Protein backbone atom coordinates (compact mmCIF):
# COMPACT_ATOMS: atom_id res chain seq x y z
CA GLN A 1 0.00 0.00 0.00
CA ALA A 2 2.79 2.41 0.89
CA GLU A 3 4.42 1.89 -2.49
CA ALA A 4 1.12 2.25 -4.33
CA ARG A 5 0.50 5.58 -2.63
CA ASP A 6 3.99 6.94 -3.29
CA ASP A 7 3.61 9.73 -5.84
CA SER A 8 6.94 8.75 -7.44
CA TYR A 9 5.30 5.62 -8.87
CA ASP A 10 3.68 6.21 -12.24
CA ALA A 11 2.84 2.71 -13.45
CA ASP A 12 0.36 2.24 -16.28
CA ARG A 13 -0.81 -1.04 -14.72
CA TYR A 14 -0.31 -3.21 -11.66
CA VAL A 15 0.46 -6.93 -11.71
CA LEU A 16 0.06 -9.30 -8.78
CA LEU A 17 1.86 -12.66 -9.06
CA ALA A 18 0.69 -15.41 -6.72
CA ASN A 19 2.34 -18.82 -6.67
CA LEU A 20 -1.04 -20.41 -6.00
CA ASP A 21 -3.71 -21.89 -8.23
CA LEU A 22 -6.34 -19.16 -8.59
CA SER A 23 -9.82 -19.66 -9.97
CA PRO A 24 -11.60 -16.83 -11.81
CA SER A 25 -13.59 -16.12 -8.65
CA ASP A 26 -10.36 -16.01 -6.60
CA ARG A 27 -8.89 -13.43 -8.98
CA ALA A 28 -12.10 -11.39 -8.90
CA SER A 29 -12.14 -11.40 -5.08
CA LEU A 30 -8.49 -10.33 -4.91
CA SER A 31 -9.12 -7.57 -7.41
CA ASP A 32 -12.12 -6.26 -5.48
CA ALA A 33 -10.19 -6.31 -2.18
CA LEU A 34 -7.18 -4.50 -3.64
CA ARG A 35 -9.27 -1.84 -5.33
CA LYS A 36 -11.26 -1.27 -2.13
CA ASP A 37 -8.14 -0.94 0.05
CA CYS A 38 -6.07 1.03 -2.49
CA PRO A 39 -8.13 3.62 -4.35
CA GLU A 40 -5.06 4.36 -6.48
CA TYR A 41 -5.79 1.13 -8.36
CA GLN A 42 -9.20 2.33 -9.53
CA ASP A 43 -8.11 3.94 -12.79
CA LYS A 44 -5.31 1.49 -13.71
CA PRO A 45 -5.53 -2.06 -15.10
CA LEU A 46 -4.98 -4.64 -12.36
CA ILE A 47 -3.66 -7.98 -13.62
CA ILE A 48 -3.62 -11.01 -11.32
CA TRP A 49 -1.77 -14.18 -12.30
CA GLY A 50 -1.83 -17.46 -10.43
CA ALA A 51 0.57 -20.38 -10.74
CA ALA A 52 -0.95 -21.64 -14.00
CA GLU A 53 -0.63 -18.26 -15.74
CA ILE A 54 2.95 -17.81 -14.52
CA ALA A 55 3.90 -21.29 -15.76
CA ALA A 56 2.38 -20.60 -19.17
CA VAL A 57 4.42 -17.41 -19.57
CA LEU A 58 7.64 -19.06 -18.41
CA ASN A 59 7.15 -21.91 -20.88
CA THR A 60 6.96 -19.46 -23.78
CA ARG A 61 9.59 -16.95 -22.53
CA PRO A 62 12.80 -18.92 -21.86
CA SER A 63 14.77 -15.72 -21.24
CA ILE A 64 12.65 -14.97 -18.15
CA ARG A 65 12.65 -18.59 -17.01
CA HIS A 66 16.44 -18.95 -17.16
CA ALA A 67 17.26 -15.50 -15.76
CA PHE A 68 15.04 -15.81 -12.70
CA PHE A 69 13.97 -19.42 -12.11
CA SER A 70 16.67 -21.67 -13.53
CA ASP A 71 19.85 -23.21 -12.14
CA GLY A 72 21.77 -19.98 -11.57
CA ILE A 73 23.90 -20.21 -14.71
CA PHE A 74 22.19 -17.25 -16.38
CA CYS A 75 21.33 -13.90 -14.86
CA THR A 76 19.78 -10.58 -15.84
CA LEU A 77 21.60 -7.68 -17.46
CA GLU A 78 21.40 -5.75 -14.17
CA ILE A 79 23.21 -8.48 -12.23
CA ALA A 80 25.83 -8.82 -14.97
CA ARG A 81 26.46 -5.09 -14.71
CA GLU A 82 27.04 -5.30 -10.96
CA GLU A 83 29.43 -8.22 -11.49
CA LEU A 84 31.40 -6.15 -13.99
CA ARG A 85 31.55 -3.16 -11.64
CA ALA A 86 33.08 -5.45 -9.00
CA ARG A 87 35.72 -6.61 -11.51
CA TYR A 88 36.59 -2.97 -12.22
CA ALA A 89 37.25 -2.23 -8.54
CA ALA A 90 41.03 -2.29 -9.07
CA VAL A 91 41.05 0.17 -11.97
CA GLY A 92 37.93 2.23 -11.28
CA TRP A 93 34.54 2.24 -12.94
CA PRO A 94 34.26 4.94 -15.63
CA ASP A 95 31.03 6.87 -15.13
CA GLN A 96 31.18 8.26 -18.66
CA PHE A 97 30.95 5.77 -21.49
CA VAL A 98 31.93 7.48 -24.75
CA GLY A 99 33.72 6.59 -27.96
CA TYR A 100 31.87 3.31 -28.65
CA ASP A 101 29.09 4.53 -30.92
CA ALA A 102 30.04 2.28 -33.85
CA GLN A 103 30.26 -0.82 -31.64
CA LEU A 104 26.95 -0.04 -29.95
CA SER A 105 25.29 0.42 -33.33
CA GLY A 106 26.68 -2.86 -34.63
CA LEU A 107 25.47 -4.79 -31.59
CA ARG A 108 21.97 -3.31 -31.83
CA GLU A 109 21.79 -4.08 -35.54
CA PHE A 110 22.71 -7.69 -34.77
CA ALA A 111 19.90 -7.92 -32.22
CA ALA A 112 17.37 -6.42 -34.63
CA GLN A 113 18.12 -8.55 -37.69
CA HIS A 114 16.80 -12.10 -38.27
CA ARG A 115 19.52 -13.73 -40.37
CA ASN A 116 22.68 -14.16 -38.30
CA ARG A 117 22.75 -16.23 -35.13
CA LEU A 118 26.22 -15.44 -33.72
CA LEU A 119 28.37 -12.41 -32.93
CA VAL A 120 31.76 -12.45 -31.20
CA ALA A 121 32.86 -9.36 -29.24
CA THR A 122 36.62 -9.51 -28.85
CA GLY A 123 39.37 -7.27 -27.49
CA PRO A 124 42.15 -7.06 -24.90
CA PRO A 125 41.41 -6.92 -21.14
CA TYR A 126 39.69 -3.72 -19.96
CA SER A 127 39.10 -2.56 -23.54
CA GLY A 128 35.38 -2.12 -22.85
CA LYS A 129 33.96 -5.12 -24.69
CA THR A 130 31.76 -6.39 -21.84
CA ARG A 131 30.62 -2.88 -20.89
CA THR A 132 29.76 -2.17 -24.53
CA VAL A 133 27.51 -5.23 -24.74
CA LEU A 134 25.82 -4.28 -21.47
CA GLU A 135 25.18 -0.72 -22.63
CA ALA A 136 23.94 -1.80 -26.06
CA PHE A 137 21.04 -3.87 -24.77
CA ARG A 138 19.70 -1.86 -21.85
CA GLU A 139 16.54 -1.08 -23.81
CA ILE A 140 15.80 -4.76 -24.55
CA ARG A 141 17.15 -6.22 -21.31
CA ALA A 142 14.02 -8.32 -20.73
CA SER A 143 15.01 -10.46 -23.74
CA VAL A 144 18.66 -10.92 -22.67
CA VAL A 145 20.15 -13.66 -20.51
CA TRP A 146 23.78 -13.46 -19.39
CA ALA A 147 26.27 -16.14 -18.36
CA SER A 148 29.60 -15.10 -16.83
CA ASP A 149 30.91 -18.65 -16.33
CA PRO A 150 31.18 -20.36 -19.74
CA ASN A 151 32.26 -23.64 -18.13
CA ARG A 152 28.70 -24.16 -16.88
CA VAL A 153 26.96 -23.52 -20.19
CA THR A 154 25.93 -26.63 -22.09
CA GLU A 155 24.32 -27.37 -25.43
CA ASP A 156 21.10 -28.14 -23.57
CA HIS A 157 20.97 -24.49 -22.49
CA PHE A 158 21.25 -23.38 -26.12
CA ARG A 159 18.42 -25.73 -27.05
CA ALA A 160 16.21 -24.61 -24.16
CA LEU A 161 16.61 -20.93 -25.05
CA ASP A 162 15.87 -21.51 -28.73
CA VAL A 163 12.10 -21.12 -28.60
CA PRO A 164 10.52 -19.17 -31.47
CA PRO A 165 9.27 -16.53 -31.64
CA ASP A 166 10.75 -15.41 -28.30
CA GLY A 167 13.84 -13.81 -29.82
CA THR A 168 16.06 -14.47 -26.81
CA LEU A 169 19.57 -13.02 -26.88
CA ALA A 170 22.13 -15.07 -24.91
CA VAL A 171 25.44 -13.50 -23.90
CA VAL A 172 28.32 -15.66 -22.68
CA ASP A 173 31.26 -13.74 -21.22
CA ASN A 174 34.86 -14.79 -20.48
CA CYS A 175 35.13 -17.32 -23.33
CA ASP A 176 38.48 -19.00 -24.06
CA PRO A 177 39.34 -20.52 -27.48
CA ASP A 178 37.79 -23.88 -26.60
CA HIS A 179 34.56 -22.22 -25.50
CA LEU A 180 34.45 -20.19 -28.71
CA ALA A 181 34.83 -23.25 -30.90
CA ARG A 182 32.19 -25.22 -29.02
CA PHE A 183 29.65 -22.42 -28.65
CA GLU A 184 30.08 -21.41 -32.30
CA ARG A 185 28.80 -24.82 -33.41
CA TRP A 186 25.89 -24.74 -31.00
CA ALA A 187 24.91 -21.12 -31.76
CA ARG A 188 24.88 -21.48 -35.54
CA SER A 189 22.53 -24.46 -35.37
CA ARG A 190 19.80 -22.46 -33.60
CA THR A 191 16.75 -21.14 -35.44
CA SER A 192 15.57 -18.37 -33.09
CA LEU A 193 18.22 -17.81 -30.41
CA LYS A 194 20.90 -15.19 -31.02
CA THR A 195 24.22 -15.55 -29.21
CA ILE A 196 26.97 -13.09 -28.35
CA LEU A 197 30.28 -14.47 -27.14
CA ILE A 198 32.70 -12.13 -25.33
CA SER A 199 36.35 -13.09 -25.39
CA ARG A 200 39.93 -11.87 -25.42
CA HIS A 201 40.52 -14.32 -28.24
CA LEU A 202 39.50 -14.50 -31.88
CA LEU A 203 37.18 -17.19 -33.15
CA ARG A 204 39.24 -19.46 -35.38
CA LEU A 205 37.19 -20.90 -38.20
CA PRO A 206 38.25 -24.12 -39.96
CA ASP A 207 40.02 -23.74 -43.32
C-alpha cells in the first residue's frame, strides 16, 4: 500500500503474481479487495496471475525462465552489470561511457536482424567489450540472458533458449578458445536464439 500511494510511482498497470492456483472467482475477489483498500488502483488495469498463468508465460519466454527461475547459470543484465563493476574495482569504474558509438550500433543491428545467429565481441582486457555489450542492450534487457561462467553452459541451455518466436539473446562472457569453438557450433545451429560471445581471443574458423 505504501508503495502504491507513493507519488513517485507512475505505473500504467499493476500486476500481482501469486504462486497459488487461482480460480476466476479467486482473482475477482483479490481484485475487489485490492481496489477497495487502495483507491489508487481504480483507474489502472490490475492484472492477477496465479501459478498456471505464470507457468504458461515461463514456458513461452525462456529468457525470463532462465534468468530468474533456472539453475543460476544465467542472470539478468542488471546483475551482470554489478558483477562487472566489481571486476573494475582495481582500476575504477568509468562513469562516462563514450567513444563506442560504432560498436553499440553494430550490436543493436545484430539484435534487430533475423539472419545471423552469432556475434563475437573480442578485445584485450579492460578494452570495454563487456561494458559495450551491457550498454547496447539496456533497452531490450528483458530479452537478454547473461552467463559469466562459460564452463557451466551446455548445449542443452542453447536448445532450451531456442524457442521461437521469443527472440532471446544469450550473452556468454569470459570465453576462451575452446569455448568459442564449441559455442560457435551450438549457436549457428539455432533457429531463433541469437548468441553473443565475449572473449579476449579471436574465433578461429576451420580452413
